[in-house]
C-alpha positions as semicolon CSV with decimal commas, in nm:
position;residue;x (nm);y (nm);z (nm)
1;X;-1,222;-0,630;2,014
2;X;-1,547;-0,509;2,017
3;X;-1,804;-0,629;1,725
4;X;-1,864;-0,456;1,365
5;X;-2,189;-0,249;1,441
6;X;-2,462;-0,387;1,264
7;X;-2,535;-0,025;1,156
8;X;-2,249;0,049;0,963
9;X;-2,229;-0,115;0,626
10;X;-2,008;-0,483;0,582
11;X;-1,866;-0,349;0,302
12;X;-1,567;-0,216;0,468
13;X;-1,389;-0,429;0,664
14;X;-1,037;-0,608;0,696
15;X;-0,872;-0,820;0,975
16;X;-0,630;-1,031;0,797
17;X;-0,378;-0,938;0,513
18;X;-0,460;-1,293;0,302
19;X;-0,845;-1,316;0,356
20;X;-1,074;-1,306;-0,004
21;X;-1,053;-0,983;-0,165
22;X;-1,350;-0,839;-0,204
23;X;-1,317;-0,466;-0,213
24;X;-1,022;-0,223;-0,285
25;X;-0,887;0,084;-0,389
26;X;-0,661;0,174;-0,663
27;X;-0,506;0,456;-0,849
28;X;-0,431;0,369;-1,238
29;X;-0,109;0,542;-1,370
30;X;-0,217;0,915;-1,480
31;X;-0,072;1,197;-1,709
32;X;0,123;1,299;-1,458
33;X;0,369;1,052;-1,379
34;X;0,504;1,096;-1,790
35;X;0,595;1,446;-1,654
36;X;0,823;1,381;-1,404
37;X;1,231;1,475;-1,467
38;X;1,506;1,348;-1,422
39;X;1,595;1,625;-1,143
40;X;1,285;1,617;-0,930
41;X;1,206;1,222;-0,949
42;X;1,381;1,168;-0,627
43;X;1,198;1,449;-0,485
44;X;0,886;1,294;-0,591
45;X;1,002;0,976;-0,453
46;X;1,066;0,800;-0,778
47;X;1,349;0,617;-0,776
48;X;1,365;0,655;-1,200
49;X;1,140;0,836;-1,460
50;X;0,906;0,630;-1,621
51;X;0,742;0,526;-1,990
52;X;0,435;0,619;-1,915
53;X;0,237;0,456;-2,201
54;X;0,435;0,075;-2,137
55;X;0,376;0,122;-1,701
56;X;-0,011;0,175;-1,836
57;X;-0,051;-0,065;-2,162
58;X;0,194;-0,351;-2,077
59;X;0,189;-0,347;-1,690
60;X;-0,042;-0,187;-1,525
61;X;-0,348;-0,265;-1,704
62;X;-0,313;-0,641;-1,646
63;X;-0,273;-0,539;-1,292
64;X;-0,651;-0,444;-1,347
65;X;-0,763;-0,688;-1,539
66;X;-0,671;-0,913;-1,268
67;X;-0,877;-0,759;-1,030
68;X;-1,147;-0,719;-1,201
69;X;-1,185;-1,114;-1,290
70;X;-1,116;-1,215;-0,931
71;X;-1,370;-0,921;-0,763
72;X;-1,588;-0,794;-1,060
73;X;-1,590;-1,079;-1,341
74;X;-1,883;-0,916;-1,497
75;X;-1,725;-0,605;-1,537
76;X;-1,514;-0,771;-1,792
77;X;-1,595;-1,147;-1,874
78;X;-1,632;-1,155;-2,246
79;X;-1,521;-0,874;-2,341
80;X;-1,140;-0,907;-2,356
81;X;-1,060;-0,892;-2,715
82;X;-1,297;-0,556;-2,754
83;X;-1,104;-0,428;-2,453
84;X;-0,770;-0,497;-2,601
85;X;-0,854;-0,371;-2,921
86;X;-0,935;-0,029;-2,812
87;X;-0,634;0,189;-2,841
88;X;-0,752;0,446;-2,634
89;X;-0,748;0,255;-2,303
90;X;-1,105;0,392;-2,244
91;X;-1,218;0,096;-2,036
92;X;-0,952;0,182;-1,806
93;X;-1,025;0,550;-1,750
94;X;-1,289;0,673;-1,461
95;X;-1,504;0,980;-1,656
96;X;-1,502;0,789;-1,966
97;X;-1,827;0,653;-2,170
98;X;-1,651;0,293;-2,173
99;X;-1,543;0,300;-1,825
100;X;-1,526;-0,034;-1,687
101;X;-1,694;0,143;-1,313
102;X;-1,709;-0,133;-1,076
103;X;-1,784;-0,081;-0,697
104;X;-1,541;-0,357;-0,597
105;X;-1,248;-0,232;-0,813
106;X;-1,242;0,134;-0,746
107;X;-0,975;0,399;-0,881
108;X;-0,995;0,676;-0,606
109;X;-0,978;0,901;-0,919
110;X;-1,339;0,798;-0,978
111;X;-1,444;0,895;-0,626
112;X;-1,269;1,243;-0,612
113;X;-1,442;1,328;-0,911
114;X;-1,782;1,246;-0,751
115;X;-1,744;1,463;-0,462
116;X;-1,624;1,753;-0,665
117;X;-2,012;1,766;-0,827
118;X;-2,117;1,901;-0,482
119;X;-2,049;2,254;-0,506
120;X;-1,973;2,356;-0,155
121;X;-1,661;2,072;-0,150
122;X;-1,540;2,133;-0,508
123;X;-1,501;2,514;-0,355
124;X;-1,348;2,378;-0,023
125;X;-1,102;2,137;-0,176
126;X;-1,005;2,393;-0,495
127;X;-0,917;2,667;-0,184
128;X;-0,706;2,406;-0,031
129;X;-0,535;2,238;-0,333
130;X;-0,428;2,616;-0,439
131;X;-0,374;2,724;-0,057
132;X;-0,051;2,466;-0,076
133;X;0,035;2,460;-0,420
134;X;0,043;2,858;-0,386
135;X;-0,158;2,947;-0,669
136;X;-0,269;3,282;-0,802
137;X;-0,641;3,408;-0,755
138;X;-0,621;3,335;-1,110
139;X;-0,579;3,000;-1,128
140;X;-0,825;2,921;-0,890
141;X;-1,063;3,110;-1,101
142;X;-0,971;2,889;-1,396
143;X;-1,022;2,588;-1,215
144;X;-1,339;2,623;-1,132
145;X;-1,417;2,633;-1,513
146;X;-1,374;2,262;-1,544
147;X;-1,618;2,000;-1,532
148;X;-1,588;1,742;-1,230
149;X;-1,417;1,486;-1,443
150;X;-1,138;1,696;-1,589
151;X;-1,114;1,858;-1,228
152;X;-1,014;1,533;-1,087
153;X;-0,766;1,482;-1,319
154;X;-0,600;1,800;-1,262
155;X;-0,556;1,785;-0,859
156;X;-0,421;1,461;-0,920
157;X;-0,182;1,494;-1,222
158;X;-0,130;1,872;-1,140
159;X;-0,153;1,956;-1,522
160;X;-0,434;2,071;-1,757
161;X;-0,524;1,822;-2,058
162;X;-0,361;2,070;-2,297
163;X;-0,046;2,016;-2,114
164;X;0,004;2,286;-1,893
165;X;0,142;2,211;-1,548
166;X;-0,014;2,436;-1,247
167;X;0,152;2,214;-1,007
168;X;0,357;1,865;-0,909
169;X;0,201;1,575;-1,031
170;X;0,147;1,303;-0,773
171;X;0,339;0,962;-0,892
172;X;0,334;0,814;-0,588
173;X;-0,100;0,762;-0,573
174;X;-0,097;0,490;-0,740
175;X;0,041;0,315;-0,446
176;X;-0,248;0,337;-0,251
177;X;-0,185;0,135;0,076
178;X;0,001;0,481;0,161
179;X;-0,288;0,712;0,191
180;X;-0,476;0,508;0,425
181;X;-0,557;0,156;0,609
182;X;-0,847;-0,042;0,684
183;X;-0,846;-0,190;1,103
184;X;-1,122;-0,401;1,115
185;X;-1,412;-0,180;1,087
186;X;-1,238;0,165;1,111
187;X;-1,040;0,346;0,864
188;X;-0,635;0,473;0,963
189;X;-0,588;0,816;0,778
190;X;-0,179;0,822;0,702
191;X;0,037;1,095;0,758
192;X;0,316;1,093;0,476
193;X;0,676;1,179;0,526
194;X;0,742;1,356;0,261
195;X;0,643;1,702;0,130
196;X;0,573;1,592;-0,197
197;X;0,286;1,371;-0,056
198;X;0,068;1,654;0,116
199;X;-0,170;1,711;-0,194
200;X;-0,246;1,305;-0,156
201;X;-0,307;1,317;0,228
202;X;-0,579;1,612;0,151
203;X;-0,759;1,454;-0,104
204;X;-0,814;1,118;0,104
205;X;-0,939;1,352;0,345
206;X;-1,180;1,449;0,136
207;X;-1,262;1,148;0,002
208;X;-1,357;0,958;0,315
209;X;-1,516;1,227;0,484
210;X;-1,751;1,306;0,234
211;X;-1,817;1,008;-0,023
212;X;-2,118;0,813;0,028
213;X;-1,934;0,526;0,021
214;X;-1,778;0,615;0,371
215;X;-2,076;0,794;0,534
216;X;-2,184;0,537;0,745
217;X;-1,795;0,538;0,836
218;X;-1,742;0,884;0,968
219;X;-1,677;0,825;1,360
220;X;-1,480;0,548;1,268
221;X;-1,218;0,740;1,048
222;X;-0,955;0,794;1,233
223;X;-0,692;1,070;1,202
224;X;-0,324;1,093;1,407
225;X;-0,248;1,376;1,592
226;X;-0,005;1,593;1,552
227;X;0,197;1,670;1,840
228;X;0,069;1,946;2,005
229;X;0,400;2,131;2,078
230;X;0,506;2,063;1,702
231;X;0,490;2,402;1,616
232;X;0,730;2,525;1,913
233;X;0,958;2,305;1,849
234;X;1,327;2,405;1,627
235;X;1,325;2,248;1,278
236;X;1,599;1,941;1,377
237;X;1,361;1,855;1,689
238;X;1,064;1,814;1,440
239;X;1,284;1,574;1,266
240;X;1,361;1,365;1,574
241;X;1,191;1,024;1,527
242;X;1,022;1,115;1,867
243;X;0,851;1,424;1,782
244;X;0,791;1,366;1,397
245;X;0,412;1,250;1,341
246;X;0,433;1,056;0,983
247;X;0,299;0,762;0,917
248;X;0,250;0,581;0,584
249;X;0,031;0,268;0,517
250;X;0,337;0,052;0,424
251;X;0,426;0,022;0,769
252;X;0,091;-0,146;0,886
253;X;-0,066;-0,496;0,853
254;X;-0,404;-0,598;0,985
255;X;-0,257;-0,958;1,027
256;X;-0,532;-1,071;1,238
257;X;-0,846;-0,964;1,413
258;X;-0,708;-0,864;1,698
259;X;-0,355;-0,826;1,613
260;X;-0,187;-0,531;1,393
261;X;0,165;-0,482;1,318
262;X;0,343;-0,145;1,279
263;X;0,687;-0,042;1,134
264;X;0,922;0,215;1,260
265;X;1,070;0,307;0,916
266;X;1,240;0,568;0,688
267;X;0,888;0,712;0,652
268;X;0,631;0,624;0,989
269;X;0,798;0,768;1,354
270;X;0,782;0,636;1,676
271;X;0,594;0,897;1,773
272;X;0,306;0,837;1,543
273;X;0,289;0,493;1,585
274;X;0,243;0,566;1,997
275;X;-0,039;0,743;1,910
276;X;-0,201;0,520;1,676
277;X;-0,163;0,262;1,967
278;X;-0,330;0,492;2,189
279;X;-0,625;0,576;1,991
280;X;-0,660;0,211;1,881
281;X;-0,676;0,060;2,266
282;X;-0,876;0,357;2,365
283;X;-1,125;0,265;2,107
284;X;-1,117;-0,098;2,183
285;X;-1,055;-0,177;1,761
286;X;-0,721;-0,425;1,826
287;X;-0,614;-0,607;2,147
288;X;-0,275;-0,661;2,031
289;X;-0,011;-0,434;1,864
290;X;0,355;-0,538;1,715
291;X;0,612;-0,272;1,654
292;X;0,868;-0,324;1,397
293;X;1,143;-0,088;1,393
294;X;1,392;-0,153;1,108
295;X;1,702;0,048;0,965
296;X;1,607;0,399;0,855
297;X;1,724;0,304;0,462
298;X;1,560;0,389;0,117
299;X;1,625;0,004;0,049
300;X;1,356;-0,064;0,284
301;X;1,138;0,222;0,317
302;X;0,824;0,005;0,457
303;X;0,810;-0,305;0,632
304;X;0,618;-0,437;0,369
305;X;0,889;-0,389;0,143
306;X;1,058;-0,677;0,367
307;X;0,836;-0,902;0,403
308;X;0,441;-0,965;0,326
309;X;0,225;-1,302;0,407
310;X;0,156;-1,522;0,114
311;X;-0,077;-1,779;0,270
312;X;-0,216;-1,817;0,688
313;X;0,091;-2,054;0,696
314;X;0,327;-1,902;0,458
315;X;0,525;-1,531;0,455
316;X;0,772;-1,416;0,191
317;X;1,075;-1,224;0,345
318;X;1,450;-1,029;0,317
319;X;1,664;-1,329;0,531
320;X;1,906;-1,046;0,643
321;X;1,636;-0,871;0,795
322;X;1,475;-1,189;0,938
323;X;1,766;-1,307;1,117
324;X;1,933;-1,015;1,227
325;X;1,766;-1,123;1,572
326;X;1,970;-1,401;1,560
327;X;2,291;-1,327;1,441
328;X;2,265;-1,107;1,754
329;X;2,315;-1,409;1,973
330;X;2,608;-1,532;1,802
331;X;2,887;-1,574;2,088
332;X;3,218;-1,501;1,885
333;X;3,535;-1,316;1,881
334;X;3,314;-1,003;1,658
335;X;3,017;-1,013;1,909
336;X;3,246;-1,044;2,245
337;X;3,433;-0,696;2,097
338;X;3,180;-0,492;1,928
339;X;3,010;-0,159;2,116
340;X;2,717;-0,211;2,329
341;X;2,441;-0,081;2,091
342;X;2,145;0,088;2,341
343;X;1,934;0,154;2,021
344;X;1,996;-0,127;1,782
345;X;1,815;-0,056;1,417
346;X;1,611;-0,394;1,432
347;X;1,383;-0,442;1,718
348;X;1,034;-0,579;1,795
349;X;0,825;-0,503;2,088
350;X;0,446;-0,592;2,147
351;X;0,199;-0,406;2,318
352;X;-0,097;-0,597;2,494
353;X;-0,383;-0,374;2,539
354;X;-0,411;-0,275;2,961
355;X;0,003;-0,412;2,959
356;X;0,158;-0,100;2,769
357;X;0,434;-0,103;3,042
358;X;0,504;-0,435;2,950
359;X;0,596;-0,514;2,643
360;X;0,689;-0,846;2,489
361;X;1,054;-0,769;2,323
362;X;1,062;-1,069;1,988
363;X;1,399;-1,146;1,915
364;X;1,341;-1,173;1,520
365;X;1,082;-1,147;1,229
366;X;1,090;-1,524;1,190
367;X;0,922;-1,573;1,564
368;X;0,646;-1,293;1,519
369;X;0,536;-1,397;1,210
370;X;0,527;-1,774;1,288
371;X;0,348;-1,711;1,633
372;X;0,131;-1,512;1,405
373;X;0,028;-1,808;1,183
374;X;-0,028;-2,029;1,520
375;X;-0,176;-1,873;1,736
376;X;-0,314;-1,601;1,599
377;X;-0,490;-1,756;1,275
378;X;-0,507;-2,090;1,425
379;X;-0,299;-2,238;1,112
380;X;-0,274;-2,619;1,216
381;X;0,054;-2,631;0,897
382;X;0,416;-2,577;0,944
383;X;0,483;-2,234;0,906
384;X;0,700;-2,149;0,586
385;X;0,920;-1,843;0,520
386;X;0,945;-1,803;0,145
387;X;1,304;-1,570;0,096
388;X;1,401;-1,307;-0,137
389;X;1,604;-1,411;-0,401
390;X;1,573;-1,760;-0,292
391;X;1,845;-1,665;0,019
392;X;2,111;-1,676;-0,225
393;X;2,360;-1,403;-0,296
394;X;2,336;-1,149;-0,325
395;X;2,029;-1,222;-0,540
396;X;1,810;-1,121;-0,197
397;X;1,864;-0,768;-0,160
398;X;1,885;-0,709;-0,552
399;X;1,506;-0,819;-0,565
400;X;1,397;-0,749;-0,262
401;X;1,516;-0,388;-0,438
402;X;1,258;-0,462;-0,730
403;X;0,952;-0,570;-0,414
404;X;1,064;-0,958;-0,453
405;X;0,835;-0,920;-0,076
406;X;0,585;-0,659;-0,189
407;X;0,292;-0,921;-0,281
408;X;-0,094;-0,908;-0,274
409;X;-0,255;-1,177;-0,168
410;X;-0,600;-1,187;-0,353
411;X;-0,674;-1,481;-0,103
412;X;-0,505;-1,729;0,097
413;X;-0,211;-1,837;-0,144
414;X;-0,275;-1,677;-0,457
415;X;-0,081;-1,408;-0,491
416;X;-0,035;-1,101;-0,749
417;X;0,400;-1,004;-0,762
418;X;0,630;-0,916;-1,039
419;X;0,791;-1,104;-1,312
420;X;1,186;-0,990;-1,303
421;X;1,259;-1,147;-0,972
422;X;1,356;-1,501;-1,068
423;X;1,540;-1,642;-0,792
424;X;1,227;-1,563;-0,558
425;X;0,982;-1,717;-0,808
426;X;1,262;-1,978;-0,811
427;X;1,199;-2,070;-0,393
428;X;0,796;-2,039;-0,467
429;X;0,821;-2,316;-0,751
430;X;1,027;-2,530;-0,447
431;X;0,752;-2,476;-0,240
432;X;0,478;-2,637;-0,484
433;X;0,356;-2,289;-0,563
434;X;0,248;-2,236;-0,931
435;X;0,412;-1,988;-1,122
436;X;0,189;-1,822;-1,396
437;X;0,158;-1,529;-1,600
438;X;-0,061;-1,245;-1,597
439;X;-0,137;-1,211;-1,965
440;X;-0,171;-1,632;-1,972
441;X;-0,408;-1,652;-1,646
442;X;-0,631;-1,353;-1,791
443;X;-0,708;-1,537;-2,092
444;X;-0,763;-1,900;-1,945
445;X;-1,008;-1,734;-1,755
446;X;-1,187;-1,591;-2,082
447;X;-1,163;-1,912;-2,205
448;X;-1,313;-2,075;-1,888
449;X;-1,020;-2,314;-1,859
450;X;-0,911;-2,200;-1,538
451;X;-1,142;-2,020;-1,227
452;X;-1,085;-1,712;-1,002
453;X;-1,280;-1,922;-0,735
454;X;-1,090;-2,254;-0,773
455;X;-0,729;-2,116;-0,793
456;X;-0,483;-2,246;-0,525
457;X;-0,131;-2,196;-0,475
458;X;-0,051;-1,974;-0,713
459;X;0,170;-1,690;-0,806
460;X;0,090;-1,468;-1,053
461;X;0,341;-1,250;-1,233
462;X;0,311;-0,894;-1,341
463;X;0,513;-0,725;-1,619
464;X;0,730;-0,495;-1,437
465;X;0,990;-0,322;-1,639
466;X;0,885;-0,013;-1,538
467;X;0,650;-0,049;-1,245
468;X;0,949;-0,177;-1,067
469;X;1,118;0,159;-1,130
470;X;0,859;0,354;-0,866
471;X;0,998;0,119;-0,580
472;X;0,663;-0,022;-0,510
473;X;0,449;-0,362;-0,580
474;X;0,149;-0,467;-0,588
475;X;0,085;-0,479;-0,231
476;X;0,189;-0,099;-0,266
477;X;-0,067;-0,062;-0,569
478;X;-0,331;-0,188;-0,364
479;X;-0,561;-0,022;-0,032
480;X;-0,790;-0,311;0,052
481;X;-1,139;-0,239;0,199
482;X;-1,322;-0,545;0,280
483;X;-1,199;-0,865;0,254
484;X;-1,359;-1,203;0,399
């Protein structure tokens, strides 16, 4: 791998998924998402509609809070109770006067709006937004009557603040791994599956080509290619896994410096994960590349809705996923009779950069993610695998439904998840891990009885009642930009 260039600026940077956060991006729950119906939320990849004031006031918000006392403590040290006072939720809204505004914590919201003060973008990006929302001359005239602030607001909750919708909103940004991933020192633009997801893809292009927070970043964004005979190809040949280019940044973990992993999912091809491989040996940014193909289901959607890595030495995971490799091997009367399977669902296969023909084939999750932890991170403990539900059932695939194995890890061990998934916090408690929640650690840190910087072992829990209902977690909530 070759070395950060002392050029570009260290604050972007990530080569492990459990290192100290330092830096990420966010989206916090906007007007939009109390507009979506009952008959377009699947369309809008929803899996329910949501109560928009509780996801913000009794969920969300501490999600924040969080964030800010582990990244930004100044932002917010001390000034809890006036924070939870106000009623308005100013603090948490970029464009207000009380705006907490931290450059550690940032709601992409925040950054759109600052690129939409230059004139020659806000004229660019309005042309575009209406190109593929297909709106009248009119409308575009009418947006361009709005200040930066309220602009933002409207590309991103596709409605004007006295109501009126112009277009979809865009539930899904406030899971902001999708939109884009951080390799080391270069920045993965995604390519979502969905339809409903094209307004998000152009406003991350906008953002990190032309905020100064990414100038210094520009030959190192990185953008997949679509396949060039995409556009003479019949509709069901687009749709072939082998043609389609969609990626999303669920399906990829910067697990180590020199190591990344990718899933073949519901939502990221084979195709686009070939080329990502290509472009990221070609530019000498990883040495090493896993990928994960898993079954094509809305249960699992991302890999990181299957598993995510709690500490260098410890992962949570789904155990059917995890051992399908194995039950594979089982020699009885089922296995000796069954069909030879020449594409099976579950595979792994890693690349070595200059050994493409070659591949490695890993027979399950367990074995990559524990060679991982050895040999990759150099963790001298016994690797631990953590399961959803606590491997009981059918407790395991009921939370790994509500992201029981969709966790941030603020750093090694501490860990942000949700609250309704018992049985998991259940097998964290049995592995010395202390459970704690959000609300409770927030204000033993106001009251200095407990430290961000001291904190070991720990899982924190989120209120989730209706979070949980947008089939995404924290990890989902959460693009990371430079950790240590």
């Amino acid at each position: 791998m070759t070395k950060t260039d002392k050029s570009l600026s260290p604050e972007i940077q990530v080569s492990t998924e459990v290192g100290t956060l330092r830096r990420l991006l966010i989206h916090s729950p906007d007007r939009g998402l109390g507009k979506v119906v009952p008959s377009k939320a699947q369309d809008w990849l929803f899996e329910d509609i949501v109560h928009l004031n509780t996801m913000r006031k009794k969920e969300y918000d501490y999600y924040v809070k969080l964030l800010l006392y582990f990244l930004d403590p100044e932002k917010i040290k001390g000034k809890l109770k006036e924070i939870n006072d106000d009623k308005s939720r100013s603090f948490y809204i970029p464009g207000s006067e009380n705006y907490f505004n931290s450059d550690k914590v940032v709601d992409i919201q925040k950054l759109l709006a600052e690129i939409l003060l230059d004139e020659n973008i806000r004229i660019k990006l309005t042309a575009a937004i209406c190109g593929i929302e297909r709106c009248s001359y009119q409308t575009q005239n009418e947006l361009n009557t709005f200040d930066a602030n309220e602009l933002a607001k409207i590309f991103i909750s596709g409605s004007l603040s006295d109501k009126r919708m112009l277009f979809a909103p865009l539930p899904n940004l406030i899971f902001m791994r999708d939109i884009g991933i951080v390799i080391n020192d270069h920045i993965l633009l995604n390519k979502p599956a969905k339809s409903a997801r094209t307004r998000e893809s152009i406003l991350a292009q906008f953002i990190f080509f032309h905020h100064p927070m990414f100038a210094s970043f520009k030959d190192n964004i990185i953008e997949i290619p679509e396949n060039e005979r995409h556009f003479l190809l019949p509709d069901d040949e687009k749709a072939s896994d082998y043609h389609r280019c969609t990626l999303e940044g669920g399906d990829v973990m910067m697990v180590a410096p020199g190591h990344l992993l990718i899933g073949c999912s519901e939502r990221t091809s084979i195709y686009a994960a070939q080329q990502v491989m290509k472009i990221l040996f070609d530019k000498n940014v990883v040495q090493k590349i896993s990928i994960i193909k898993i079954p094509k289901k809305r249960d699992y959607m991302h890999i990181d809705t299957i598993f995510t890595q709690v500490k260098k030495n410890v992962w949570v995971l789904l155990s059917s996923i995890g051992r399908l490799g194995d039950e594979a091997k089982k020699k009885d009367v089922l296995h000796f009779f069954a069909p030879k399977i020449n594409n099976p669902e579950f595979q792994i296969l890693q690349f070595v950069k200059g050994q493409e023909q070659n591949p490695v084939e890993i027979e399950n999750l367990e074995d990559l993610l524990t060679d991982i932890s050895k040999n990759d991170l150099k963790s001298e403990e016994e690797v631990q695998f953590i399961y959803s539900g606590n491997n009981e059932f059918p407790y395991g695939e009921r939370e790994q439904w509500t992201d029981s194995c969709n966790l941030l890890a603020i750093k090694d061990g501490v860990v942000i998840g949700y609250d309704r998934n018992d049985k998991t916090l259940d097998a964290f408690r049995e592995k010395g891990f202390r459970i704690i929640r959000a609300k409770d650690l927030i204000q033993k840190f106001e009251n200095d009885e407990l430290s961000p910087d001291t904190l070991t072992d720990t899982f924190i829990t989120l209120p989730s009642a209706e979070l949980s209902r947008a089939r995404g977690g924290s990890h989902c909530m959460s693009m990371p930009i430079l950790r240590d």
